Every structure is written in structure tokens, then in C-alpha cells.
Short mmCIF file of C-alpha atoms in Angstrom, two decimals:
data_model
loop_
_atom_site.label_atom_id
_atom_site.label_comp_id
_atom_site.label_asym_id
_atom_site.label_seq_id
_atom_site.Cartn_x
_atom_site.Cartn_y
_atom_site.Cartn_z
CA ASP P 22 -34.47 6.74 12.51
CA ILE P 23 -35.04 10.37 11.56
CA PHE P 24 -36.11 9.81 7.97
CA GLY P 25 -37.66 6.37 8.27
CA GLY P 26 -36.55 5.38 4.75
CA ARG P 27 -33.74 3.40 3.12
CA ASP P 28 -32.05 5.99 0.89
CA ILE P 29 -29.85 8.83 2.13
CA ALA P 30 -27.36 11.21 0.54
CA VAL P 31 -24.93 13.80 1.89
CA ALA P 32 -23.58 16.66 -0.21
CA GLY P 33 -21.75 19.85 0.57
CA TYR P 34 -18.60 21.96 0.47
CA PHE P 35 -15.38 21.75 2.44
CA LYS P 36 -14.41 25.04 4.08
CA GLY P 37 -10.76 25.16 5.03
CA ARG P 38 -9.32 22.69 7.50
CA GLY P 39 -11.47 20.41 9.57
CA LEU P 40 -14.58 18.56 8.45
CA GLU P 41 -16.55 20.25 11.23
CA ASN P 42 -16.35 23.50 9.24
CA ALA P 43 -17.99 22.03 6.14
CA ASP P 44 -21.38 23.18 4.88
CA TRP P 45 -23.58 20.20 4.07
CA ALA P 46 -27.06 18.97 3.31
CA VAL P 47 -28.56 15.55 4.06
CA TYR P 48 -31.22 14.26 1.68
CA GLY P 49 -33.31 11.34 2.95
CA ARG P 50 -36.25 9.49 1.47
CA ALA P 51 -38.78 9.58 4.30
CA ASN P 52 -41.73 7.40 5.24
CA TRP P 53 -44.99 8.91 6.48
CA MET P 54 -43.53 9.51 9.94
CA GLY P 55 -40.55 11.37 8.54
CA LYS P 56 -42.78 13.53 6.33
CA LEU P 57 -45.05 14.24 9.27
CA ALA P 58 -42.07 15.32 11.39
CA ALA P 59 -40.91 17.70 8.64
CA ALA P 60 -44.42 19.10 8.28
CA ALA P 61 -44.58 19.68 12.06
CA LEU P 62 -41.76 22.23 11.79
CA PHE P 63 -44.03 24.43 9.69
CA ARG P 64 -46.62 24.43 12.52
CA PRO P 65 -44.27 24.96 15.48
CA THR P 66 -46.98 26.35 17.79
CA TRP P 67 -49.15 23.28 17.26
CA PHE P 68 -46.54 20.94 18.65
CA GLY P 69 -45.04 23.18 21.35
CA LEU P 70 -41.53 23.20 19.86
CA ALA P 71 -40.67 26.43 21.67
CA ASP P 72 -41.31 24.66 24.98
CA ARG P 73 -38.58 22.21 24.00
CA GLY P 74 -36.07 25.03 23.45
CA LEU P 75 -36.34 25.04 19.66
CA LYS P 76 -36.66 28.31 17.75
CA VAL P 77 -38.28 27.80 14.35
CA VAL P 78 -38.54 30.48 11.62
CA ILE P 79 -40.44 29.83 8.37
CA ASP P 80 -39.14 31.20 5.04
CA GLU P 81 -41.60 30.01 2.35
CA LYS P 82 -40.72 26.29 1.84
CA ILE P 83 -37.84 26.27 4.33
CA ALA P 84 -37.91 26.07 8.12
CA SER P 85 -34.83 27.18 10.07
CA VAL P 86 -34.31 25.45 13.41
CA GLU P 87 -31.90 26.35 16.22
CA GLY P 88 -31.54 25.79 19.95
CA GLY P 89 -32.58 22.66 21.77
CA GLY P 90 -29.03 21.33 21.92
CA LEU P 91 -28.27 21.84 18.20
CA THR P 92 -24.65 22.92 17.66
CA ARG P 93 -25.55 25.00 14.58
CA LYS P 94 -28.65 26.30 12.86
CA LEU P 95 -30.29 23.82 10.48
CA PHE P 96 -32.60 24.44 7.52
CA VAL P 97 -35.28 21.87 6.72
CA THR P 98 -37.37 21.51 3.58
CA ARG P 99 -39.18 18.75 1.67
CA ILE P 100 -39.64 17.82 -1.98
CA GLN P 101 -42.25 15.07 -2.30
CA ASP P 102 -40.95 12.21 -0.11
CA VAL P 103 -37.40 13.57 0.22
CA VAL P 104 -36.68 15.54 3.40
CA ILE P 105 -33.63 17.83 3.24
CA ILE P 106 -31.69 19.07 6.26
CA ALA P 107 -28.95 21.63 5.52
CA THR P 108 -26.52 23.85 7.42
CA LYS P 109 -27.04 26.76 4.97
CA ILE P 110 -30.30 28.02 3.56
CA GLU P 111 -28.68 28.26 0.11
CA LEU P 112 -28.27 24.47 0.02
CA ALA P 113 -31.93 23.95 0.87
CA LYS P 114 -33.02 26.49 -1.77
CA ALA P 115 -30.71 24.91 -4.35
CA ALA P 116 -32.67 21.65 -4.19
CA HIS P 117 -35.86 23.47 -5.22
CA ASP P 118 -34.03 25.46 -7.89
CA LEU P 119 -32.53 22.31 -9.43
CA ARG P 120 -35.95 20.69 -9.54
CA THR P 121 -37.45 23.62 -11.46
CA ARG P 122 -34.56 23.41 -13.97
CA SER P 123 -35.03 19.65 -14.51
CA TYR P 124 -31.92 19.06 -12.35
CA THR P 125 -29.55 20.75 -14.80
CA ASP P 126 -26.13 21.30 -13.14
CA SER P 127 -26.88 18.69 -10.48
CA VAL P 128 -24.39 15.99 -9.51
CA TYR P 129 -26.78 13.50 -11.09
CA GLN P 130 -26.39 15.08 -14.53
CA SER P 131 -22.63 15.54 -14.35
CA ALA P 132 -20.48 13.53 -16.75
CA VAL P 133 -18.31 12.10 -13.97
CA TYR P 134 -21.38 10.74 -12.12
CA PHE P 135 -22.92 9.34 -15.29
CA ASP P 136 -19.74 7.58 -16.44
CA HIS P 137 -18.28 6.32 -13.16
CA VAL P 138 -21.21 5.96 -10.78
CA GLN P 139 -24.45 5.51 -12.66
CA ARG P 140 -22.87 3.33 -15.36
CA ALA P 141 -20.21 1.67 -13.20
CA GLU P 142 -19.74 -1.98 -14.13
CA GLY P 143 -20.71 -4.76 -11.79
CA ARG P 144 -23.21 -2.84 -9.69
CA ALA P 145 -25.74 -4.89 -7.73
CA ASN P 146 -29.28 -5.09 -9.07
CA GLU P 147 -30.46 -3.33 -5.91
CA ARG P 148 -27.97 -0.49 -6.63
CA ASP P 149 -27.54 -0.21 -2.88
CA GLU P 150 -23.83 0.64 -2.96
CA LEU P 151 -22.42 3.82 -1.44
CA GLU P 152 -22.01 6.32 -4.29
CA VAL P 153 -19.10 8.77 -4.01
CA VAL P 154 -18.20 11.98 -5.83
CA VAL P 155 -15.56 14.09 -4.10
CA ASP P 156 -13.36 17.10 -4.89
CA VAL P 157 -10.08 15.56 -3.75
CA PRO P 158 -7.94 18.74 -3.45
CA ARG P 159 -10.51 20.33 -1.14
CA LEU P 160 -10.81 17.12 0.84
CA LEU P 161 -7.03 17.02 1.33
CA VAL P 162 -7.12 20.57 2.69
CA ALA P 163 -9.96 19.68 5.06
CA LEU P 164 -8.06 16.63 6.29
CA ALA P 165 -4.89 18.73 6.68
CA LEU P 166 -2.94 16.03 4.86
CA PRO P 167 0.74 16.98 4.71
CA GLU P 168 2.34 17.82 1.39
CA PRO P 169 3.82 15.78 -0.21
CA TRP P 170 1.84 12.63 0.61
CA PRO P 171 3.16 9.96 0.51
CA ASP P 172 6.24 11.76 1.81
CA THR P 173 9.15 11.53 -0.64
CA ARG P 174 11.42 12.89 2.14
CA SER P 175 10.69 9.97 4.46
CA GLN P 176 13.63 8.02 5.85
CA ASP P 177 11.62 4.83 5.29
CA PHE P 178 11.93 3.32 1.84
CA MET P 179 8.30 2.40 1.12
CA PRO P 180 6.60 5.80 1.65
CA ALA P 181 9.49 7.54 -0.15
CA PHE P 182 9.18 5.14 -3.09
CA LEU P 183 5.37 5.31 -3.28
CA GLY P 184 5.56 9.11 -3.08
CA ARG P 185 7.69 9.12 -6.22
CA LEU P 186 5.15 6.91 -7.96
CA PHE P 187 2.01 8.73 -6.87
CA GLN P 188 0.91 11.88 -5.07
CA ALA P 189 -2.55 12.38 -3.56
CA SER P 190 -2.43 16.04 -4.64
CA SER P 191 -2.42 14.95 -8.31
CA LEU P 192 -6.03 13.73 -8.00
CA LYS P 193 -8.90 15.99 -9.08
CA THR P 194 -12.51 14.79 -8.84
CA ALA P 195 -12.87 11.19 -7.71
CA ALA P 196 -16.04 9.20 -8.32
CA GLY P 197 -17.14 5.63 -7.86
CA VAL P 198 -19.04 3.11 -5.76
CA VAL P 199 -18.28 1.35 -2.48
CA GLN P 200 -20.13 -1.71 -1.25
CA ALA P 201 -19.90 -3.42 2.12
CA GLY P 202 -21.16 -6.79 3.24
CA GLU P 203 -19.01 -9.83 3.92
CA GLY P 204 -16.05 -7.67 2.99
CA ALA P 205 -15.84 -4.58 0.79
CA SER P 206 -15.85 -3.66 -2.87
CA ILE P 207 -14.45 -0.33 -4.08
CA ASP P 208 -14.34 1.04 -7.64
CA LEU P 209 -13.03 4.58 -8.05
CA PHE P 210 -11.98 6.85 -10.93
CA SER P 211 -10.21 10.21 -10.81
CA ASP P 212 -8.87 12.68 -13.33
CA LEU P 213 -5.24 13.65 -12.78
CA ASN P 214 -3.74 17.12 -12.61
CA SER P 215 -0.90 16.85 -15.15
CA GLU P 216 0.88 19.80 -13.54
CA ARG P 217 1.30 17.72 -10.38
CA LEU P 218 2.89 14.77 -12.20
CA THR P 219 6.66 14.58 -12.34
CA THR P 220 8.44 13.52 -15.51
CA GLU P 221 9.21 10.17 -13.85
CA MET P 222 5.54 9.63 -12.96
CA GLN P 223 4.43 10.36 -16.52
CA ARG P 224 6.92 7.86 -17.93
CA VAL P 225 5.66 5.15 -15.56
CA TYR P 226 2.01 6.00 -16.28
CA ARG P 227 2.54 5.72 -20.03
CA ALA P 228 3.59 2.06 -19.76
CA ARG P 229 1.35 -0.38 -21.64
CA GLY P 230 -0.95 -2.15 -19.22
CA PHE P 231 -2.01 -5.78 -19.02
CA SER P 232 -5.37 -7.34 -19.81
CA ARG P 233 -7.42 -9.58 -17.57
CA GLU P 234 -6.60 -12.55 -19.84
CA ASP P 235 -2.87 -11.81 -19.70
CA LEU P 236 -3.05 -11.72 -15.91
CA LEU P 237 -4.92 -15.01 -15.64
CA ASN P 238 -3.26 -16.99 -18.42
CA THR P 239 0.31 -15.82 -18.00
CA ALA P 240 1.34 -14.22 -14.70
CA ALA P 241 -1.07 -15.80 -12.18
CA ALA P 242 -0.66 -19.21 -13.86
CA MET P 243 2.86 -19.36 -12.39
CA ALA P 244 1.78 -18.58 -8.81
CA PRO P 245 1.01 -21.52 -6.48
CA ALA P 246 -2.61 -21.53 -5.33
CA ASP P 247 -1.60 -21.02 -1.67
CA SER P 248 0.43 -17.88 -2.37
CA GLY P 249 0.10 -15.37 0.43
CA LEU P 250 1.02 -12.46 -1.83
CA PHE P 251 1.03 -12.05 -5.60
CA VAL P 252 1.94 -8.80 -7.34
CA TYR P 253 2.04 -8.14 -11.08
CA VAL P 254 3.28 -4.84 -12.50
CA HIS P 255 3.66 -3.41 -15.99
CA ALA P 256 6.26 -0.64 -15.90
CA GLY P 257 9.75 -0.03 -17.19
CA ILE P 258 12.28 -1.87 -15.01
CA GLY P 259 14.76 0.98 -15.43
CA GLU P 260 12.21 3.59 -14.35
CA LEU P 261 11.27 1.63 -11.22
CA LEU P 262 14.91 1.05 -10.29
CA LYS P 263 15.71 4.76 -10.63
CA LEU P 264 12.83 5.62 -8.31
CA ALA P 265 14.01 2.94 -5.88
CA ARG P 266 17.53 4.38 -5.93
CA GLU P 267 16.22 7.86 -5.10
CA SER P 268 14.12 6.44 -2.24
CA ALA P 269 16.76 4.27 -0.57
CA GLU P 270 19.18 5.36 2.14
CA LYS P 271 22.09 7.30 0.67
CA ALA P 272 24.64 5.14 2.48
CA LEU P 273 23.07 1.97 1.10
CA VAL P 274 23.09 3.38 -2.44
CA ALA P 275 26.73 4.46 -2.09
CA ASN P 276 27.78 1.01 -0.81
CA LEU P 277 25.93 -0.72 -3.63
CA GLU P 278 27.48 1.56 -6.21
CA ASP P 279 30.98 0.98 -4.78
CA THR P 280 30.46 -2.79 -4.85
CA PHE P 281 29.45 -2.91 -8.49
CA ARG P 282 32.12 -0.40 -9.47
CA ASN P 283 34.71 -2.75 -8.00
CA THR P 284 33.58 -5.48 -10.40
CA GLY P 285 35.12 -3.40 -13.20
CA LYS P 286 31.90 -3.64 -15.25
CA TYR P 287 29.64 -0.90 -13.89
CA PRO P 288 31.31 2.45 -13.12
CA THR P 289 28.07 3.91 -11.74
CA LEU P 290 24.74 2.67 -10.48
CA ASP P 291 23.15 4.28 -13.53
CA ALA P 292 25.24 1.95 -15.71
CA LEU P 293 23.90 -1.06 -13.78
CA ILE P 294 20.31 0.20 -14.08
CA ALA P 295 20.78 0.73 -17.83
CA HIS P 296 22.12 -2.84 -18.12
CA LEU P 297 19.08 -4.24 -16.28
CA ASP P 298 16.67 -2.11 -18.29
CA ALA P 299 18.16 -3.50 -21.50
CA SER P 300 17.94 -7.05 -20.12
CA PHE P 301 14.26 -7.20 -19.13
CA LYS P 302 10.88 -6.29 -20.56
CA ASP P 303 8.54 -3.82 -18.87
CA ARG P 304 6.85 -6.24 -16.49
CA ALA P 305 7.52 -8.14 -13.28
CA ALA P 306 5.74 -10.42 -10.81
CA ILE P 307 6.36 -11.09 -7.11
CA ILE P 308 5.18 -14.25 -5.34
CA VAL P 309 5.35 -14.87 -1.58
CA ARG P 310 4.24 -18.06 0.16
CA PRO P 311 5.00 -19.96 3.41
CA ASN P 312 8.51 -21.40 3.45
CA ASP P 313 7.37 -24.96 4.18
CA TYR P 314 9.94 -26.62 1.94
CA PRO P 315 12.15 -29.34 3.48
CA ALA P 316 15.45 -28.06 4.84
CA ASP P 317 18.51 -28.90 2.77
CA PRO P 318 21.14 -30.46 5.08
CA ASP P 319 23.81 -29.71 2.50
CA GLY P 320 22.59 -26.16 1.89
CA PRO P 321 24.11 -22.86 2.98
CA LYS P 322 24.48 -21.70 6.57
CA HIS P 323 22.05 -18.97 7.62
CA ASP P 324 20.82 -17.06 10.65
CA GLY P 325 17.67 -19.16 11.21
CA THR P 326 15.33 -16.18 10.94
CA PRO P 327 11.79 -17.31 10.01
CA VAL P 328 11.15 -15.88 6.52
CA PRO P 329 8.64 -16.56 3.77
CA ALA P 330 9.71 -18.06 0.48
CA TRP P 331 9.63 -15.39 -2.22
CA ALA P 332 10.34 -15.12 -5.92
CA VAL P 333 10.65 -12.29 -8.42
CA ILE P 334 9.72 -13.18 -12.00
CA LEU P 335 11.07 -11.06 -14.85
CA TRP P 336 10.49 -11.38 -18.56
CA SER P 337 13.80 -11.59 -20.46
CA LYS P 338 14.63 -9.24 -23.32
CA ASP P 339 18.37 -9.95 -23.76
CA VAL P 340 19.45 -13.25 -22.17
CA ALA P 341 23.13 -12.61 -22.98
CA LYS P 342 23.11 -9.48 -20.80
CA ILE P 343 21.40 -11.40 -18.00
CA VAL P 344 24.03 -14.14 -18.12
CA GLU P 345 26.77 -11.51 -18.14
CA LEU P 346 25.44 -9.91 -14.93
CA ARG P 347 24.82 -13.30 -13.33
CA ASP P 348 28.39 -14.44 -13.94
CA THR P 349 29.89 -11.11 -12.91
CA ILE P 350 28.28 -11.41 -9.46
CA GLY P 351 29.25 -15.07 -9.13
CA GLN P 352 32.86 -14.62 -10.21
CA LYS P 353 33.31 -11.61 -7.92
CA GLY P 354 31.64 -13.37 -5.00
CA SER P 355 33.94 -11.93 -2.34
CA LEU P 356 32.63 -8.44 -3.14
CA PHE P 357 29.07 -9.59 -2.45
CA GLY P 358 29.79 -11.65 0.68
CA LEU P 359 29.37 -15.03 -1.02
CA GLU P 360 30.76 -18.07 0.78
CA GLY P 361 30.31 -21.84 0.74
CA ARG P 362 29.89 -24.26 3.62
CA LYS P 363 33.61 -25.01 3.62
CA PRO P 364 36.40 -22.45 3.89
CA GLY P 365 37.59 -21.32 0.49
CA GLU P 366 34.44 -22.32 -1.40
CA PRO P 367 33.25 -19.46 -3.63
CA GLY P 368 29.57 -19.59 -2.68
CA TYR P 369 28.50 -19.67 -6.35
CA PHE P 370 27.08 -22.99 -7.55
CA ASN P 371 25.33 -24.62 -10.51
CA ASN P 372 22.29 -26.80 -10.00
CA THR P 373 19.38 -28.12 -12.07
CA GLU P 374 15.64 -28.03 -11.43
CA SER P 375 12.85 -29.18 -13.76
CA GLY P 376 15.37 -29.46 -16.58
CA PHE P 377 16.63 -25.88 -16.23
CA GLU P 378 20.01 -24.68 -15.02
CA ILE P 379 19.96 -22.88 -11.69
CA ARG P 380 22.68 -20.63 -10.29
CA GLU P 381 22.88 -20.34 -6.51
CA TYR P 382 24.52 -17.51 -4.55
CA TRP P 383 25.22 -18.42 -0.92
CA SER P 384 25.66 -15.76 1.74
CA ARG P 385 25.00 -15.59 5.48
CA LEU P 386 23.77 -12.02 4.88
CA ILE P 387 20.57 -13.39 3.31
CA PRO P 388 18.04 -13.87 6.16
CA GLY P 389 16.50 -17.26 6.80
CA THR P 390 17.75 -19.18 3.76
CA GLY P 391 21.32 -17.98 3.19
CA MET P 392 20.90 -18.10 -0.56
CA ILE P 393 19.56 -16.50 -3.73
CA ALA P 394 18.75 -18.84 -6.62
CA THR P 395 18.25 -17.71 -10.23
CA CYS P 396 17.04 -19.48 -13.33
CA ASN P 397 16.60 -18.54 -16.99
CA ALA P 398 13.65 -20.60 -18.22
CA ASN P 399 12.55 -19.87 -21.77
CA GLU P 400 11.47 -16.20 -21.72
CA LEU P 401 11.55 -15.95 -17.93
CA THR P 402 14.18 -15.04 -15.38
CA ILE P 403 13.24 -16.14 -11.87
CA VAL P 404 15.03 -14.98 -8.72
CA SER P 405 14.16 -16.58 -5.36
CA ASN P 406 15.46 -17.04 -1.83
CA SER P 407 14.75 -20.79 -2.14
CA PHE P 408 15.80 -23.10 -4.95
CA ARG P 409 12.87 -25.34 -3.98
CA MET P 410 10.38 -22.51 -4.50
CA LEU P 411 12.02 -21.75 -7.82
CA GLY P 412 11.32 -25.35 -8.84
CA HIS P 413 7.79 -25.08 -7.42
CA ILE P 414 7.06 -22.11 -9.70
CA LEU P 415 8.49 -23.87 -12.77
CA LYS P 416 6.32 -26.95 -12.14
CA THR P 417 3.24 -24.86 -11.38
CA SER P 418 3.69 -22.98 -14.67
CA ALA P 419 4.38 -26.10 -16.74
CA LEU P 420 2.15 -28.73 -15.12
CA GLY P 421 -0.53 -27.27 -12.86
CA GLY P 422 -3.24 -29.75 -11.97
CA GLU P 423 -3.96 -31.26 -8.56
CA ARG P 424 -0.29 -31.70 -7.72
CA TYR P 425 0.75 -28.13 -8.55
CA PRO P 426 -2.47 -26.09 -8.34
CA ARG P 427 -2.35 -22.60 -9.81
CA LEU P 428 -3.64 -19.40 -8.27
CA SER P 429 -5.19 -18.51 -11.64
CA GLU P 430 -7.44 -21.58 -11.45
CA GLU P 431 -8.80 -20.88 -7.96
CA PRO P 432 -12.55 -20.08 -8.31
CA GLN P 433 -12.43 -17.30 -5.71
CA PHE P 434 -9.44 -15.67 -7.40
CA GLN P 435 -11.06 -15.90 -10.84
CA ALA P 436 -14.33 -14.43 -9.59
CA LEU P 437 -12.64 -11.43 -7.97
CA VAL P 438 -10.44 -10.79 -11.01
CA ARG P 439 -13.43 -10.87 -13.36
CA SER P 440 -15.37 -8.48 -11.13
CA SER P 441 -12.58 -5.88 -11.17
CA LEU P 442 -11.01 -3.69 -13.87
CA PRO P 443 -10.47 -5.42 -17.24
CA ASN P 444 -7.06 -3.74 -17.67
CA GLY P 445 -4.42 -2.41 -15.31
CA ASN P 446 -0.82 -1.46 -14.66
CA ALA P 447 -0.50 -2.91 -11.16
CA PHE P 448 -2.23 -5.87 -9.53
CA LEU P 449 -2.10 -7.17 -5.96
CA TRP P 450 -3.55 -10.31 -4.39
CA ALA P 451 -3.10 -11.13 -0.72
CA ASN P 452 -4.24 -14.04 1.42
CA PRO P 453 -3.79 -12.72 4.99
CA ARG P 454 -4.35 -16.16 6.52
CA SER P 455 -1.31 -17.43 4.63
CA ILE P 456 0.87 -14.42 5.48
CA ALA P 457 -0.13 -13.98 9.14
CA PRO P 458 1.83 -16.95 10.57
CA ILE P 459 4.99 -15.63 8.90
CA LEU P 460 4.44 -12.14 10.29
CA ARG P 461 3.62 -13.53 13.72
CA ALA P 462 6.87 -15.51 13.79
CA THR P 463 8.91 -12.37 13.10
CA ALA P 464 6.83 -9.91 15.16
CA GLU P 465 9.41 -9.55 17.94
CA SER P 466 12.18 -8.82 15.47
CA ARG P 467 10.11 -6.10 13.76
CA ALA P 468 9.09 -4.66 17.13
CA SER P 469 12.74 -4.38 18.15
CA GLY P 470 13.42 -2.51 14.92
CA GLN P 471 10.72 0.05 15.80
CA ILE P 472 12.44 1.13 19.01
CA ALA P 473 13.83 4.61 18.46
CA ILE P 474 16.86 5.56 20.55
CA ASP P 475 19.02 8.60 19.95
CA TRP P 476 22.33 6.78 20.40
CA LYS P 477 24.38 9.88 19.61
CA SER P 478 22.78 11.81 22.48
CA GLU P 479 22.97 8.83 24.85
CA ARG P 480 26.66 8.30 24.10
CA GLU P 481 27.40 11.99 24.57
CA ARG P 482 25.52 12.02 27.91
CA LEU P 483 27.41 8.98 29.19
CA GLU P 484 30.79 10.22 28.00
CA THR P 485 30.19 13.55 29.74
CA LYS P 486 29.29 11.69 32.95
CA PHE P 487 32.34 9.40 32.85
CA LEU P 488 34.65 12.25 31.81
CA ARG P 489 33.71 14.03 35.02
CA GLU P 490 33.84 10.91 37.22
CA LYS P 491 36.69 8.85 35.79
CA PHE P 492 38.87 11.31 33.88
CA PRO P 493 39.16 14.36 36.18
CA GLY P 494 40.85 17.34 34.59
CA LYS P 495 40.80 15.91 31.08
CA LYS P 496 38.94 17.36 28.10
CA ARG P 497 37.86 16.17 24.66
CA PRO P 498 39.32 15.01 22.39
CA LEU P 499 40.82 12.25 24.49
CA SER P 500 43.98 10.39 23.62
CA ALA P 501 43.60 7.05 21.85
CA GLU P 502 44.33 5.21 25.09
CA ASP P 503 41.84 7.24 27.13
CA GLN P 504 39.18 6.93 24.41
CA GLN P 505 39.58 3.17 24.48
CA ALA P 506 39.07 3.23 28.24
CA MET P 507 36.05 5.50 27.80
CA ASP P 508 34.50 3.12 25.26
CA ALA P 509 34.96 0.24 27.68
CA LEU P 510 32.83 2.16 30.19
CA VAL P 511 30.20 3.46 27.76
CA GLU P 512 29.44 0.35 25.68
CA PRO P 513 28.05 -1.77 28.56
CA GLU P 514 25.85 1.17 29.58
CA LEU P 515 24.48 1.51 26.04
CA THR P 516 23.78 -2.23 25.91
CA ALA P 517 21.95 -2.01 29.24
CA ILE P 518 19.84 0.91 27.97
CA GLU P 519 18.92 -1.03 24.84
CA SER P 520 17.94 -4.09 26.87
CA ARG P 521 15.86 -2.05 29.32
CA ILE P 522 13.96 -0.20 26.60
CA ALA P 523 13.40 -3.47 24.72
CA ARG P 524 11.92 -5.05 27.87
CA GLU P 525 9.64 -2.06 28.34
CA GLN P 526 8.51 -1.45 24.74
CA VAL P 527 8.78 -4.67 22.71
CA PRO P 528 5.94 -6.60 24.44
CA ALA P 529 3.51 -3.72 23.85
CA LEU P 530 4.56 -3.42 20.21
CA VAL P 531 4.22 -7.18 19.71
CA GLN P 532 0.79 -7.14 21.34
CA ARG P 533 -0.36 -4.33 19.06
CA GLU P 534 0.87 -6.22 16.00
CA GLU P 535 -0.78 -9.41 17.22
CA ARG P 536 -4.07 -7.55 17.43
CA TRP P 537 -3.78 -6.47 13.79
CA LEU P 538 -2.77 -9.98 12.71
CA THR P 539 -5.85 -11.39 14.43
CA TYR P 540 -8.02 -8.93 12.53
CA ALA P 541 -6.25 -9.80 9.28
CA GLU P 542 -6.92 -13.50 9.73
CA HIS P 543 -10.65 -12.79 9.46
CA VAL P 544 -9.99 -11.71 5.85
CA THR P 545 -9.73 -14.49 3.27
CA ALA P 546 -8.68 -12.43 0.25
CA VAL P 547 -7.64 -8.93 -0.80
CA LEU P 548 -7.43 -7.95 -4.45
CA ALA P 549 -6.51 -4.55 -5.92
CA VAL P 550 -6.10 -3.43 -9.53
CA LEU P 551 -4.70 -0.03 -10.52
CA ALA P 552 -4.94 1.38 -14.05
CA LEU P 553 -2.85 4.48 -14.78
CA ASN P 554 -2.34 6.91 -17.60
CA PRO P 555 -1.13 10.54 -17.54
CA LYS P 556 -4.74 11.81 -17.55
CA SER P 557 -6.55 9.55 -15.09
CA VAL P 558 -6.34 6.75 -12.55
CA GLU P 559 -8.81 3.90 -11.91
CA MET P 560 -8.81 1.52 -8.97
CA SER P 561 -10.71 -1.63 -8.02
CA VAL P 562 -10.40 -3.16 -4.56
CA ARG P 563 -12.07 -6.34 -3.35
CA VAL P 564 -11.88 -7.57 0.26
CA LEU P 565 -13.50 -10.83 1.38
CA ALA P 566 -14.19 -11.19 5.10
CA PRO P 567 -16.89 -13.84 5.65
CA LEU P 568 -18.94 -13.29 8.77
CA PRO P 569 -18.70 -16.06 11.38
CA GLU P 570 -21.39 -18.72 11.29
#
């Protein structure tokens, strides 16, 4: 409305914390009304600007304006049909100086703009995308983003794991284009600060990436067309497992290490990781889809939790080592909680699917399906929570066609892949409409898990209360008999507290999640490709959200 044109740019400098402290200039291509308004500032007495509370001072080609409700002084100038409004006179003067020097040292003539904005692949003919060049370290300071981010000290696995893979502070200057319409398209590039990369990060970043053809013809050709989530990664399995170990709860890691040590084959978790690293190549795929397979009446017992069907696909390097690990777990089933339907059954079974041998591990500890199924098929090792999905993937890979349609052959998927980076180290595809029903079915369970109660403090409070009321004259530590009596009083109270808080908090948490799921169902596809090396990172993101008719 101010400029009257279609093109606008914002440039400036972050100054400490808070974007409100930044110094900036807005450059807008103006129509005749916009140019007339700018010219009016240079004749303030003609238009009675002082009567409107505006104080205008002219300095050659620049007019400074303050008052009239403005929160800070602004400086206005014009170069042909571009009107410039700045918070510092130096920014307004710089525009004129750059013009006299044929724009030398401007953003436009910088290498990063030329390579990753002006020459960015796939730009629209109108070139009407949002162009971005940003000094990331200064932006992080302005946003007051905590360090490290993602937080490697987090108690939650995912942020701790991602923080060991990537740190925002390692980015330098980021540049790229963003387009919005019926969805969004983002293509960004950034140099990396090698001093901010850990040794583990550098090893992961050096992994050989995959090509677009490899993604389409190999990995995505195994994913059913209705997959809700498909992930493909090129990285050393051993490196990823080490980062996962460092990110997981210490108690969980210790229990896992004890379990495998008791098999007599793996004295430490590092020995297990080394075994897996020697067994598999540096790539993996994850597929998640609705668990709409028929129930197996003769299958394992389970808790009935609604879960998606998922599969992890690994590329085999040493099948003998894979078989060794597979049999070790099966033969030591009691260590891993394996059990059959009947008492005394080991919970480790052979089966066949699509001509391949399948090994099944049954355990009530596995949510929703009560089993893990594995298969070695040619160069692949597939692990799934459903033997039917395992067969589905084998048939999709081998047959395809109308009966077993492949994700790689979906026109929408192909179009988005071909519009994104030609090479990458990590790829993600999501169909929110496929995933949302699964998430909705388990929303209450996740909401219950988000309730934070300091049980140690609550127990101490209740024990202090009952010690005074029911055990007069006694002090801690109590005798075994008295402690048993104390527990009988405290436990029902703790259960009541948990129930009350759940009644108060869970519905609100479920409602909030339902709101996000409803938003997500308006999105038909999300695609992201990440290309890494120790010197730079590139990212393509595509989001499809068709507008309602």
C-alpha cells in the first residue's frame, strides 16, 4: 500500500538480542503514487506535514522523518522508481554509493547470491520467490537461541540425537529461495564453520550421498505407494548407532548392554555396534504405513495398542554376521523377553514369505503387534513389526504394478523429487493424511506421557504427612514392617493424584494435538532432501497443501 508496486526487499544488520534492535532498510519499487509520496517529503511545508506531527529534515537526497506516531526516526530516499526507507541514514546513503560504484560490494554481486539465489535451479519464470541471504550466527544471537541447539543435553532422545548430528551454530551465511502458493518450496545453501563440527559430525558428513536415480530406482521402489512416511539415509550404520547410544537414557543403554553381555557374544555395546557396522552398508530406509493388514488369529499376544506398520531396510555387507546376530537373539530369547502363545514356547519362529525365509521374534513388550519379523532377501535385510508388511515390501519391490503400486511411480512423488536436489545424504517423504489417523488413535496415550509429575517430591510429602498422623514418635528410616504399612497408605494416594491430573490435563493436551492433526490433514505431501559435506549443507523442502475448492 505504501509503495504501490510488486517488488520489495528488506536488508539490514542484527544488533544484539531482539529483532526490534536491528537496523534495516526497505527497498520498494513504487508506482507514481509512491514516488509522489516520497517527493512530498522533500516539500514538507507544501503538504502541511508539520501539522500532522511529523518533523522532516532534508539532507541532500535524504529526508529524515520522526514524530507522528513513528517509534523511531526513518530516513527516506529514492533512486529512479525505487523508494528506500531506512532506520539509519548510512543505509540510505549506501544505496546511492553502491549505484555510483556500479553496485560493487552489493548483495547482488556477491558470490553466494549469484550461485544460490540468482542461479538457483527450478525458479519460476516470474522469479517471484522470496530471496533470502542471512548471516546465521548473528540471526541466532538476535533470536536468543540457546546453545547448543538442538540441545545435546536434552532428556528426550530426538533433540539429543539431532544435536549430535547437526548444530545451528555451525551455519555461516545461508542463501536461497522460498516460494509459497498451494504449499511451500524452500531451497537453501549454507557454508559450514568447520570449527563447530565435532569429529563425529565430520565422519557422518563425509559419507557418500545418493543420486536422484538411486533414490527412485532402488530405495523408493520398495515403498508402497500409500506409505505415510519414507526415509532414506546414507551414513555409516556404526556412526549413527554410536550417536544414538550417546543420546539415549543411560539406564536404557546400561540395560541393553547387560542383556547383550549375557549372551556371551558381546562384552560391550561397542562390540555389538562394531558387529552391526561390519554387517551392513552405509545406507538405510524406513517405511511407515497404516497397519491395515488382517489380524493373525494364530499370531502373538500383544497389548492392542494402535500402531502403524513399520519396516527398516538395511543393505547387507556380511550376511554371515547378520545370521549370527539373528540366531544369538533367537536362541537367547529369555534374555530379550521372547515368548510364544503357549507356555514354554521360545517365541522364535521360522516362516516363509514370497519365497524368502522369515524369522519372527514374539514378545508382549512390542506394542500393538507383539512381534518383530526379519528377512534376508538377496542384498537386503528387512526388519518389521509385521510379517505381512515385510511380505508387502518384498512384493512391491519385485512386482509393482497395479496390485503392488510403488511410491517411486507416483506422479506427485516423482515430480517433487525431480524438483529438489539431485543428490543428498538424507531424504524424507511424508503423507500427513496417511499418518494422521494413526496419531489420532494414540493421542490420549501420548498426552498421558506428557504429564510431568515430580513423584519423588509427592512421595516425600505424603510420607511426611502419614509419618506425623499414623506413626507418632517414629522417624526415618522406618523398619521393614512399618515401611510396608507406609507404602500401603502412600500408593493409593499417588494413584489418585495421577488420575486427577490426567482428568485435568489429558483432554486439553489431546485437543491441542487434534488441532495440529487437523492442520496436517490439509497437507498432501512433504518432501525434504538434505545434502551434507564438511564444508557446506544444502536443503530442499517441498510442501503441498492444495487450497479448498
